[in-house]
Short mmCIF file of C-alpha atoms in Angstrom, two decimals:
data_model
loop_
_atom_site.label_atom_id
_atom_site.label_comp_id
_atom_site.label_asym_id
_atom_site.label_seq_id
_atom_site.Cartn_x
_atom_site.Cartn_y
_atom_site.Cartn_z
CA MET A 21 0.00 0.00 0.00
CA LEU A 22 2.92 2.37 0.69
CA ALA A 23 4.95 1.44 -2.36
CA LEU A 24 2.97 3.48 -4.90
CA PRO A 25 3.09 6.89 -3.14
CA ARG A 26 6.72 6.29 -2.26
CA ILE A 27 7.68 5.67 -5.89
CA ALA A 28 5.57 8.60 -7.03
CA LEU A 29 7.32 10.89 -4.57
CA VAL A 30 10.80 9.80 -5.71
CA LEU A 31 9.95 10.22 -9.39
CA SER A 32 8.44 13.66 -8.84
CA LEU A 33 11.50 14.82 -6.93
CA LEU A 34 13.97 13.44 -9.45
CA GLY A 35 12.06 14.83 -12.42
CA ALA A 36 11.98 18.31 -10.95
CA THR A 37 15.53 18.48 -9.66
CA CYS A 38 17.78 16.17 -11.72
CA ALA A 39 19.65 19.15 -13.19
CA GLN A 40 19.93 20.94 -9.86
CA ALA A 41 21.55 20.38 -6.51
CA LYS A 42 19.84 17.77 -4.37
CA PRO A 43 16.68 19.21 -2.76
CA LEU A 44 16.12 19.18 0.96
CA VAL A 45 13.08 16.97 1.54
CA VAL A 46 11.40 17.09 4.93
CA CYS A 47 8.79 14.54 5.98
CA THR A 48 6.25 16.63 7.91
CA GLU A 49 3.27 15.41 9.91
CA ALA A 50 0.30 17.40 8.58
CA SER A 51 -0.93 19.88 6.01
CA PRO A 52 -0.92 23.58 6.89
CA GLU A 53 -4.25 25.30 7.46
CA GLY A 54 -3.16 27.99 4.99
CA PHE A 55 -0.26 30.38 4.42
CA ASP A 56 -1.61 33.58 5.98
CA ILE A 57 -0.04 32.78 9.34
CA ALA A 58 -1.80 35.64 11.16
CA GLN A 59 -5.00 33.59 10.87
CA TYR A 60 -3.63 30.42 12.48
CA THR A 61 -1.84 29.01 15.52
CA ALA A 62 -0.87 25.44 14.50
CA ALA A 63 2.84 24.60 14.45
CA THR A 64 2.53 22.85 11.08
CA THR A 65 1.15 26.06 9.57
CA SER A 66 3.93 28.09 11.15
CA ASP A 67 6.60 25.82 9.68
CA ALA A 68 5.02 26.07 6.23
CA SER A 69 4.69 29.86 6.26
CA ALA A 70 6.33 31.81 9.08
CA GLU A 71 9.57 29.79 8.99
CA THR A 72 9.86 29.72 5.21
CA VAL A 73 8.10 32.62 3.46
CA PHE A 74 8.12 35.27 6.18
CA ASP A 75 10.33 37.11 8.69
CA ARG A 76 9.60 39.11 11.83
CA LEU A 77 11.02 42.20 13.52
CA ILE A 78 12.74 39.97 16.08
CA ASN A 79 14.01 36.39 15.75
CA PHE A 80 14.86 33.60 18.12
CA LYS A 81 18.47 32.49 17.90
CA PRO A 82 18.54 29.05 16.24
CA GLY A 83 18.04 26.27 18.76
CA THR A 84 17.31 28.63 21.67
CA THR A 85 14.64 30.85 23.23
CA ASP A 86 16.97 33.88 23.16
CA ILE A 87 15.93 36.79 20.96
CA GLU A 88 18.05 38.58 18.38
CA PRO A 89 17.49 41.24 15.70
CA GLY A 90 15.45 40.24 12.67
CA LEU A 91 13.98 42.74 10.23
CA ALA A 92 14.57 45.30 12.97
CA GLU A 93 18.31 45.74 13.36
CA ARG A 94 17.84 47.37 16.76
CA TRP A 95 15.20 48.78 19.12
CA GLU A 96 14.77 51.18 22.03
CA ILE A 97 12.44 50.86 25.04
CA SER A 98 11.30 53.85 27.09
CA LYS A 99 12.06 53.99 30.81
CA ASP A 100 8.41 53.40 31.72
CA GLY A 101 8.37 50.22 29.59
CA LYS A 102 5.49 51.41 27.43
CA THR A 103 7.12 52.69 24.23
CA TYR A 104 9.05 50.44 21.83
CA THR A 105 10.80 51.98 18.82
CA PHE A 106 12.13 49.64 16.10
CA PHE A 107 14.70 50.60 13.47
CA LEU A 108 14.37 48.53 10.29
CA ARG A 109 17.15 47.09 8.18
CA ALA A 110 17.68 48.91 4.90
CA GLY A 111 17.57 47.14 1.56
CA VAL A 112 15.55 44.04 2.58
CA LYS A 113 13.84 42.72 -0.56
CA PHE A 114 10.41 41.16 -0.83
CA GLN A 115 10.14 37.97 -2.86
CA THR A 116 9.52 38.10 -6.60
CA THR A 117 6.97 35.55 -7.82
CA ASP A 118 4.90 34.96 -10.95
CA TYR A 119 2.03 36.81 -9.26
CA PHE A 120 3.92 39.74 -7.70
CA LYS A 121 6.88 41.90 -8.70
CA PRO A 122 7.90 44.29 -5.89
CA THR A 123 8.95 47.82 -6.83
CA ARG A 124 10.55 48.74 -3.51
CA THR A 125 12.27 47.24 -0.47
CA LEU A 126 10.88 46.72 3.03
CA ASN A 127 9.87 49.85 4.92
CA ALA A 128 7.73 50.95 7.85
CA ASP A 129 4.54 50.84 5.73
CA ASP A 130 4.84 47.05 5.55
CA VAL A 131 5.22 46.68 9.31
CA LEU A 132 2.35 49.06 9.91
CA TRP A 133 0.08 47.15 7.50
CA SER A 134 0.99 43.78 9.04
CA PHE A 135 -0.07 44.88 12.52
CA MET A 136 -2.90 47.28 11.76
CA ARG A 137 -4.87 44.64 9.83
CA GLN A 138 -5.06 42.72 13.13
CA PHE A 139 -5.42 45.74 15.42
CA ASP A 140 -7.70 48.27 13.72
CA PRO A 141 -11.37 47.28 13.08
CA ASN A 142 -11.53 50.01 10.42
CA HIS A 143 -8.62 48.59 8.45
CA PRO A 144 -9.81 47.39 5.00
CA TRP A 145 -8.31 43.93 5.63
CA TYR A 146 -9.57 43.53 9.21
CA ASN A 147 -12.68 41.52 8.29
CA LYS A 148 -11.14 39.75 5.30
CA ALA A 149 -9.43 36.99 7.30
CA GLN A 150 -11.79 34.03 7.26
CA ASN A 151 -10.45 32.72 10.56
CA GLY A 152 -9.86 36.09 12.21
CA PHE A 153 -6.62 36.74 14.06
CA PRO A 154 -6.75 34.16 16.87
CA TYR A 155 -3.32 34.74 18.38
CA PHE A 156 -3.55 38.52 18.36
CA GLU A 157 -7.00 38.28 19.97
CA ALA A 158 -6.27 35.45 22.41
CA MET A 159 -3.26 37.31 23.79
CA GLY A 160 -5.29 40.44 24.41
CA LEU A 161 -3.06 42.66 22.28
CA LYS A 162 -5.99 44.88 21.31
CA ASP A 163 -6.32 45.86 24.94
CA LEU A 164 -2.57 46.17 25.42
CA ILE A 165 -1.57 48.34 22.45
CA GLN A 166 -2.50 52.01 22.50
CA SER A 167 -1.04 52.92 19.12
CA ILE A 168 1.21 51.77 16.29
CA SER A 169 2.76 54.49 14.18
CA LYS A 170 5.27 55.11 11.44
CA VAL A 171 8.00 57.49 12.63
CA ASP A 172 9.82 57.59 9.31
CA THR A 173 10.51 55.30 6.37
CA HIS A 174 12.52 52.83 8.45
CA THR A 175 11.24 53.43 11.96
CA ILE A 176 8.09 52.05 13.61
CA ARG A 177 6.78 52.75 17.12
CA PHE A 178 4.48 50.80 19.44
CA VAL A 179 2.95 52.54 22.46
CA LEU A 180 1.45 50.25 25.10
CA LYS A 181 -1.20 51.07 27.68
CA ARG A 182 0.85 49.33 30.35
CA PRO A 183 4.23 47.61 30.67
CA GLU A 184 4.18 44.09 29.21
CA ALA A 185 7.01 41.77 30.25
CA PRO A 186 6.85 39.32 27.30
CA PHE A 187 6.22 41.93 24.58
CA LEU A 188 9.59 41.59 22.79
CA ARG A 189 9.26 37.81 22.78
CA ASP A 190 5.71 38.14 21.48
CA LEU A 191 7.05 40.05 18.48
CA ALA A 192 9.23 37.08 17.54
CA MET A 193 6.19 34.80 17.25
CA PRO A 194 4.76 33.62 13.90
CA PHE A 195 1.61 35.77 13.94
CA THR A 196 3.75 38.94 13.85
CA SER A 197 5.23 38.05 10.44
CA ILE A 198 5.74 41.02 8.14
CA TYR A 199 3.79 41.17 4.87
CA SER A 200 4.22 43.35 1.79
CA ALA A 201 1.81 46.29 1.93
CA GLU A 202 2.43 46.79 -1.81
CA TYR A 203 1.29 43.21 -2.56
CA ALA A 204 -1.73 43.66 -0.29
CA ALA A 205 -2.69 46.80 -2.22
CA GLN A 206 -2.44 44.85 -5.47
CA LEU A 207 -4.76 42.14 -4.14
CA GLU A 208 -7.15 44.69 -2.67
CA LYS A 209 -7.42 46.55 -5.97
CA ALA A 210 -8.24 43.27 -7.74
CA GLY A 211 -10.69 42.22 -5.02
CA GLN A 212 -8.61 39.09 -4.36
CA PHE A 213 -8.35 39.27 -0.59
CA ASN A 214 -8.40 35.50 -0.17
CA GLN A 215 -5.27 35.06 -2.32
CA LEU A 216 -3.13 36.20 0.60
CA ASN A 217 -3.83 32.81 2.18
CA PHE A 218 -2.80 30.83 -0.90
CA LYS A 219 -0.15 32.95 -2.62
CA PRO A 220 1.97 34.48 0.16
CA VAL A 221 4.77 37.00 -0.31
CA GLY A 222 7.31 37.76 2.37
CA THR A 223 11.02 38.44 2.87
CA GLY A 224 11.84 34.95 4.17
CA PRO A 225 14.46 32.39 3.08
CA PHE A 226 12.15 30.40 0.77
CA ILE A 227 9.59 31.27 -1.91
CA LEU A 228 6.44 29.15 -2.19
CA SER A 229 6.28 27.37 -5.56
CA ARG A 230 3.44 24.87 -5.31
CA TYR A 231 1.19 23.24 -2.74
CA THR A 232 -0.79 20.01 -3.10
CA LYS A 233 -2.93 19.42 -0.01
CA ASP A 234 -2.02 16.34 2.02
CA ALA A 235 0.82 15.61 -0.41
CA GLN A 236 3.64 18.15 -0.62
CA ILE A 237 4.70 21.79 -0.50
CA ARG A 238 7.48 22.99 -2.80
CA TYR A 239 9.69 26.01 -2.20
CA LYS A 240 12.69 27.50 -3.95
CA ALA A 241 15.51 29.32 -2.20
CA ASN A 242 15.23 33.09 -2.00
CA SER A 243 18.47 34.28 -3.62
CA ASP A 244 17.80 37.80 -2.29
CA TYR A 245 17.34 36.75 1.34
CA TYR A 246 18.86 39.42 3.57
CA ALA A 247 20.63 36.86 5.78
CA GLY A 248 22.11 35.03 2.78
CA LYS A 249 20.69 32.53 0.30
CA PRO A 250 19.85 29.19 1.97
CA PRO A 251 22.25 26.34 1.09
CA ALA A 252 19.35 24.18 -0.19
CA ASN A 253 18.26 25.39 -3.65
CA SER A 254 14.87 23.81 -3.15
CA LEU A 255 12.89 22.72 -0.11
CA ILE A 256 10.08 20.15 -0.21
CA PHE A 257 7.70 19.30 2.60
CA ALA A 258 6.51 15.74 1.99
CA ILE A 259 3.32 15.60 4.06
CA THR A 260 3.27 12.22 5.79
CA GLN A 261 0.80 11.80 8.64
CA ASP A 262 1.96 8.37 9.79
CA SER A 263 5.11 8.57 11.92
CA ASN A 264 6.13 5.04 10.90
CA VAL A 265 6.06 6.03 7.24
CA ARG A 266 8.01 9.22 7.96
CA LEU A 267 10.83 7.15 9.43
CA GLN A 268 10.67 4.64 6.57
CA ARG A 269 11.05 7.45 4.06
CA VAL A 270 14.06 8.88 5.88
CA ARG A 271 15.70 5.46 5.98
CA ALA A 272 14.96 4.96 2.27
CA GLY A 273 16.53 8.33 1.44
CA GLU A 274 13.28 9.84 0.17
CA CYS A 275 13.40 12.43 2.96
CA GLN A 276 16.50 13.86 4.56
CA VAL A 277 14.60 15.07 7.64
CA GLY A 278 11.80 13.27 9.47
CA LEU A 279 9.87 15.19 12.09
CA TYR A 280 8.69 13.64 15.35
CA PRO A 281 9.52 9.91 15.21
CA LYS A 282 7.63 7.70 17.62
CA PRO A 283 9.24 7.21 21.03
CA ASP A 284 9.25 3.46 20.35
CA ASP A 285 11.65 4.04 17.47
CA ILE A 286 14.17 6.20 19.33
CA SER A 287 16.41 3.30 20.34
CA SER A 288 16.66 1.89 16.81
CA ILE A 289 17.37 5.35 15.36
CA ARG A 290 20.26 5.80 17.77
CA GLN A 291 21.75 2.50 16.57
CA ASP A 292 21.41 3.28 12.85
CA PRO A 293 24.78 4.54 11.51
CA ASN A 294 23.07 6.33 8.61
CA LEU A 295 20.87 8.49 10.82
CA THR A 296 21.32 11.29 13.32
CA LEU A 297 18.87 11.73 16.18
CA HIS A 298 18.31 15.30 17.37
CA GLU A 299 16.76 15.38 20.84
CA GLY A 300 16.19 17.89 23.59
CA GLU A 301 13.97 19.29 26.28
CA ALA A 302 11.09 21.09 24.70
CA LEU A 303 8.45 23.60 25.67
CA LEU A 304 5.63 21.12 25.15
CA THR A 305 2.48 20.24 27.06
CA ALA A 306 0.05 17.51 26.03
CA TYR A 307 -3.45 17.68 27.47
CA VAL A 308 -7.12 16.87 27.05
CA ALA A 309 -9.31 19.98 27.04
CA LEU A 310 -12.72 19.57 28.71
CA ASN A 311 -15.42 21.71 27.15
CA THR A 312 -16.76 23.59 30.17
CA GLU A 313 -19.72 24.92 28.17
CA HIS A 314 -21.18 21.40 27.82
CA PRO A 315 -23.05 20.09 30.87
CA PRO A 316 -22.12 18.30 33.02
CA LEU A 317 -18.54 19.40 32.23
CA ASN A 318 -19.48 22.86 33.47
CA ASP A 319 -19.28 21.36 36.98
CA ALA A 320 -15.72 21.37 38.37
CA ARG A 321 -16.48 18.18 40.32
CA VAL A 322 -17.12 16.31 37.08
CA ARG A 323 -13.88 17.62 35.57
CA GLN A 324 -11.98 16.61 38.70
CA ALA A 325 -13.55 13.16 38.48
CA LEU A 326 -12.31 12.67 34.92
CA ASN A 327 -8.80 13.56 36.08
CA LEU A 328 -9.05 11.03 38.89
CA ALA A 329 -10.45 8.34 36.58
CA PHE A 330 -7.55 8.40 34.11
CA ASP A 331 -4.40 6.37 34.74
CA LYS A 332 -1.96 9.02 33.52
CA GLN A 333 1.17 7.10 34.49
CA ALA A 334 0.11 4.17 32.31
CA TYR A 335 -0.75 6.55 29.48
CA VAL A 336 2.65 8.30 29.52
CA LYS A 337 4.51 4.99 29.64
CA ALA A 338 2.47 3.47 26.79
CA LEU A 339 2.66 6.47 24.46
CA PHE A 340 6.10 7.89 25.17
CA GLY A 341 8.13 5.05 26.67
CA GLU A 342 10.69 5.30 29.43
CA GLY A 343 12.45 8.63 29.79
CA ASN A 344 10.84 10.36 26.81
CA ALA A 345 8.20 12.31 28.75
CA VAL A 346 7.01 12.97 32.29
CA PRO A 347 3.40 13.27 33.48
CA ALA A 348 2.07 16.83 33.30
CA VAL A 349 0.53 18.61 36.28
CA ASN A 350 0.36 22.30 35.34
CA PRO A 351 -0.33 24.09 32.05
CA TYR A 352 3.36 24.50 31.22
CA PRO A 353 6.63 22.61 31.79
CA PRO A 354 8.79 22.97 34.94
CA THR A 355 11.57 24.75 33.03
CA LEU A 356 9.54 27.96 32.77
CA LEU A 357 9.21 30.85 35.21
CA GLY A 358 6.83 30.38 38.13
CA TYR A 359 6.16 26.66 37.80
CA ASN A 360 4.34 25.61 40.97
CA HIS A 361 5.98 22.47 42.33
CA ASP A 362 3.62 22.48 45.33
CA VAL A 363 0.62 21.57 43.18
CA GLN A 364 0.13 17.83 43.46
CA ASP A 365 -1.11 15.83 40.51
CA TRP A 366 -4.48 14.09 40.57
CA SER A 367 -3.93 10.51 41.72
CA TYR A 368 -5.45 7.60 39.82
CA ASP A 369 -8.48 6.90 42.00
CA PRO A 370 -11.56 5.49 40.19
CA GLU A 371 -13.52 5.12 43.44
CA LYS A 372 -13.08 8.75 44.35
CA ALA A 373 -13.98 9.67 40.76
CA ARG A 374 -17.22 7.71 41.05
CA ALA A 375 -18.04 9.44 44.33
CA LEU A 376 -17.49 12.90 42.79
CA LEU A 377 -19.67 12.06 39.79
CA LYS A 378 -22.42 10.85 42.13
CA GLU A 379 -22.09 14.01 44.22
CA ALA A 380 -22.50 16.07 41.04
CA GLY A 381 -25.66 14.15 40.16
CA VAL A 382 -24.13 12.27 37.21
CA LYS A 383 -25.53 8.78 36.72
CA ASP A 384 -23.85 5.82 35.05
CA GLY A 385 -24.07 5.93 31.29
CA LEU A 386 -23.01 9.54 30.74
CA LYS A 387 -22.07 9.83 27.07
CA LEU A 388 -19.25 12.12 25.96
CA THR A 389 -17.38 12.60 22.69
CA VAL A 390 -13.62 12.98 22.39
CA PHE A 391 -11.80 14.33 19.32
CA ALA A 392 -8.38 12.86 18.48
CA ARG A 393 -6.15 13.59 15.48
CA SER A 394 -5.64 10.92 12.84
CA GLY A 395 -1.85 11.28 12.66
CA GLY A 396 0.73 11.41 15.42
CA GLY A 397 2.87 14.36 16.50
CA PRO A 398 5.26 15.31 19.29
CA THR A 399 2.52 15.79 21.92
CA ASN A 400 0.50 12.75 20.84
CA PRO A 401 2.60 10.07 19.13
CA ASN A 402 -0.23 7.51 19.03
CA PRO A 403 -3.63 9.25 19.12
CA ALA A 404 -5.68 6.10 18.61
CA LEU A 405 -4.05 4.25 21.50
CA GLY A 406 -4.31 7.25 23.83
CA ALA A 407 -8.00 7.74 23.07
CA GLN A 408 -8.69 4.05 23.62
CA MET A 409 -6.91 4.14 27.01
CA LEU A 410 -8.96 7.16 28.08
CA GLN A 411 -12.13 5.45 26.84
CA ALA A 412 -11.37 2.29 28.84
CA ASP A 413 -10.58 4.16 32.05
CA LEU A 414 -13.69 6.36 31.89
CA ALA A 415 -15.84 3.30 31.24
CA LYS A 416 -14.75 2.01 34.66
CA VAL A 417 -16.48 4.99 36.31
CA GLY A 418 -19.62 4.80 34.18
CA VAL A 419 -18.73 7.29 31.44
CA GLN A 420 -19.14 6.19 27.81
CA LEU A 421 -16.64 7.89 25.53
CA ASP A 422 -17.22 8.07 21.78
CA ILE A 423 -13.93 8.52 19.89
CA ARG A 424 -13.90 10.69 16.76
CA SER A 425 -10.67 10.49 14.73
CA LEU A 426 -10.23 13.62 12.60
CA GLU A 427 -7.64 15.04 10.24
CA TRP A 428 -5.66 17.74 12.05
CA GLY A 429 -7.07 20.73 10.22
CA GLU A 430 -10.64 19.48 10.59
CA LEU A 431 -10.09 18.74 14.29
CA ILE A 432 -8.84 22.28 14.90
CA ARG A 433 -11.73 23.83 12.98
CA ARG A 434 -14.41 21.86 14.81
CA ALA A 435 -12.82 22.18 18.23
CA LYS A 436 -12.54 25.97 17.88
CA GLN A 437 -16.28 25.98 17.25
CA GLY A 438 -16.81 24.03 20.48
CA GLU A 439 -18.27 20.88 18.92
CA HIS A 440 -16.30 18.55 21.20
CA ASP A 441 -16.83 17.41 24.77
CA LEU A 442 -13.18 16.43 25.14
CA VAL A 443 -10.30 16.95 22.71
CA PHE A 444 -6.72 15.69 22.76
CA MET A 445 -4.50 18.72 22.25
CA GLY A 446 -0.92 19.84 22.69
CA TRP A 447 0.81 23.18 22.94
CA ALA A 448 4.30 24.09 21.85
CA GLY A 449 5.67 27.21 23.49
CA ASP A 450 6.31 30.01 21.03
CA ASN A 451 8.51 32.38 23.00
CA GLY A 452 9.92 30.86 26.19
CA ASP A 453 7.58 32.80 28.50
CA PRO A 454 4.86 31.17 30.66
CA ASP A 455 2.36 33.72 29.43
CA ASN A 456 2.53 32.04 26.03
CA PHE A 457 1.04 28.88 27.51
CA VAL A 458 -1.64 30.30 29.78
CA THR A 459 -2.97 33.34 27.92
CA PRO A 460 -3.54 31.78 24.45
CA ASN A 461 -4.99 28.58 25.93
CA LEU A 462 -6.80 29.52 29.14
CA SER A 463 -7.64 33.23 29.17
CA CYS A 464 -11.14 34.65 28.78
CA ASP A 465 -10.13 36.34 25.50
CA ALA A 466 -8.98 32.96 24.20
CA ALA A 467 -12.28 31.39 25.25
CA THR A 468 -14.08 33.98 23.14
CA SER A 469 -11.85 33.44 20.11
CA GLY A 470 -12.04 29.64 20.37
CA GLU A 471 -8.32 29.08 20.98
CA ASN A 472 -9.14 28.18 24.59
CA MET A 473 -10.60 24.78 23.77
CA ALA A 474 -11.80 24.23 27.31
CA ARG A 475 -13.87 27.40 26.73
CA TRP A 476 -13.09 28.15 30.37
CA CYS A 477 -13.18 31.73 31.64
CA ASN A 478 -12.29 32.20 35.30
CA PRO A 479 -12.14 35.90 36.36
CA ALA A 480 -9.71 35.31 39.24
CA PHE A 481 -7.36 33.26 37.05
CA ASN A 482 -7.62 35.82 34.26
CA ALA A 483 -6.81 38.69 36.62
CA LEU A 484 -3.62 36.94 37.75
CA LEU A 485 -2.52 36.50 34.13
CA ASN A 486 -3.06 40.19 33.45
CA GLN A 487 -1.11 41.17 36.56
CA ALA A 488 1.78 38.88 35.64
CA ARG A 489 2.04 40.23 32.10
CA GLY A 490 2.07 43.79 33.39
CA SER A 491 4.86 43.24 35.91
CA LEU A 492 8.53 43.67 35.03
CA ASP A 493 9.56 42.05 38.33
CA GLU A 494 10.43 38.41 37.60
CA GLN A 495 9.92 37.27 41.20
CA ALA A 496 6.53 38.96 41.40
CA ARG A 497 5.52 37.41 38.08
CA ALA A 498 6.55 33.96 39.29
CA GLU A 499 4.37 34.24 42.39
CA LEU A 500 1.36 35.33 40.35
CA TYR A 501 1.74 32.36 38.02
CA LYS A 502 2.01 30.02 40.99
CA GLN A 503 -1.31 31.34 42.32
CA ALA A 504 -2.90 30.93 38.90
CA GLN A 505 -1.81 27.30 38.72
CA VAL A 506 -3.60 26.53 42.00
CA ILE A 507 -6.84 27.83 40.49
CA PHE A 508 -6.20 25.87 37.30
CA HIS A 509 -5.67 22.67 39.26
CA ASN A 510 -8.78 23.06 41.41
CA GLU A 511 -10.99 24.04 38.48
CA ALA A 512 -9.55 21.28 36.26
CA PRO A 513 -10.43 22.58 32.76
CA TRP A 514 -7.87 20.11 31.37
CA ILE A 515 -6.59 16.65 31.98
CA PRO A 516 -2.86 17.52 31.78
CA LEU A 517 -1.11 14.56 30.16
CA ALA A 518 2.63 14.92 29.56
CA TYR A 519 5.68 17.10 29.07
CA PRO A 520 7.33 15.28 26.15
CA LYS A 521 10.87 15.51 24.90
CA LEU A 522 11.37 16.59 21.29
CA PHE A 523 12.90 14.35 18.62
CA THR A 524 13.74 14.79 14.95
CA VAL A 525 15.72 12.41 12.75
CA THR A 526 18.00 13.38 9.86
CA HIS A 527 20.32 11.57 7.50
CA LYS A 528 24.00 11.65 8.35
CA ASN A 529 24.57 13.82 5.27
CA VAL A 530 22.44 16.67 6.67
CA THR A 531 24.19 19.58 8.35
CA GLY A 532 23.09 22.93 9.74
CA PHE A 533 19.80 21.72 11.25
CA HIS A 534 18.91 23.25 14.64
CA LEU A 535 16.39 21.54 16.90
CA SER A 536 14.36 24.27 18.56
CA PRO A 537 12.85 23.98 22.06
CA LEU A 538 10.03 26.09 20.59
CA THR A 539 9.35 23.20 18.14
CA ASN A 540 9.51 25.50 15.11
CA ASN A 541 11.42 24.07 12.16
CA ASN A 542 13.47 26.51 10.13
CA PHE A 543 15.64 25.18 7.29
CA ALA A 544 17.37 28.39 6.23
CA THR A 545 20.76 26.97 7.26
CA THR A 546 20.15 23.26 6.57
CA HIS A 547 22.27 21.60 3.90
CA VAL A 548 22.35 18.17 2.25
CA GLU A 549 25.95 17.08 1.63
#
């Protein structure tokens, strides 16, 4: 069954590149939702757009959570922490494609357009994004930013209503990618607003050539890239949902990079002389979101009972193996600021779970639906097995769980609309700050936008998040996050599952690949020998 697509992939690659240097082929785990990254939050979409086509004012240093200059070569912050002035690089070129020929280089108009379309309801593009601007909204940036203005051709200024500790890191995240205002004007004049999502133009290291959904994405190197032309003349994302097949394709030489191998395969990869295993601690949390808008999940006792009913230790061992993950307790991993080690995990206690369900008036036979993705990823290497384990454990306390296996993009779409009772999810930290875990996933703004898939809005919890973001005192911030985690634990909007390690496999002939704790995959420096 796998032979035909494998042969087809090899032939297509050879036919397109026989006269060129060997392409860099990456076996990825899912299709992107689109290419207008401001509309999306999924890591697969970020890899396919933000890390290839686009750039941001600020970058993360490869393989780290440290920030460095990007399209802004430097910046200044006022003493009160409210005004940020960014000075843009001169001479940065936008990509030339068959659908757009730029007439000028990057300037402040492009930065202004990229942010104002998300910030200003009167902007002509504000209502043209089919999926809205979930990250911008979930992080409450509309309430944070007072103004965004162009100082001169290469200077842009943000004025905030209050100090915001993670603001610089926020500006290095995918949703802040910088678009061409000139290209947007061309599309607007033609009435082709939706083309921004299918035919992107940025300043990034690769230019999108072709996309076939659920099959592959082709890019060519941007010879005008300001940081230097990438060593790979062409980049291909071979979309391969099954992690077993991804590894097979790397071993067969069809892909030089395979994302997120299964934990069960880690040992054999280490022993293969033709492969290199890249591994590290990651900013990852796997969880099950409980839809608090669906009775009886609106009762905290019921949510606590589901936590007690699930044998998390068995789950982590079965899905991740020994040493590849630890059970999760709080919304973010222990490596981040303010992790509360005093919060004790829910023990596996079916009898206590039954008692809580009875106390909440829930009778045996409660029927719930859980969404699980069809293909595995770093936070859920075997979705089918995990869902079956949850189903079996909940059955022991009288809860019938109906499993719905969905393609990743469809799962995200339906979960954001609140169609689920439970949904297996995972979060990869985008900027190394705890706010990036709690605000996009658990704030009241995120509940409104749909990014908060527990649809949980707790005023006391939300107030602590706002206080923490507004404080520039690290110790004070840490204490506020610790208090917030106590509320999270008691209210139980999630079943926290695991803090997994991150793995990627490459051929021995691949150099220049940097495994990022933020789980973004950027191939601007990756080379096939």
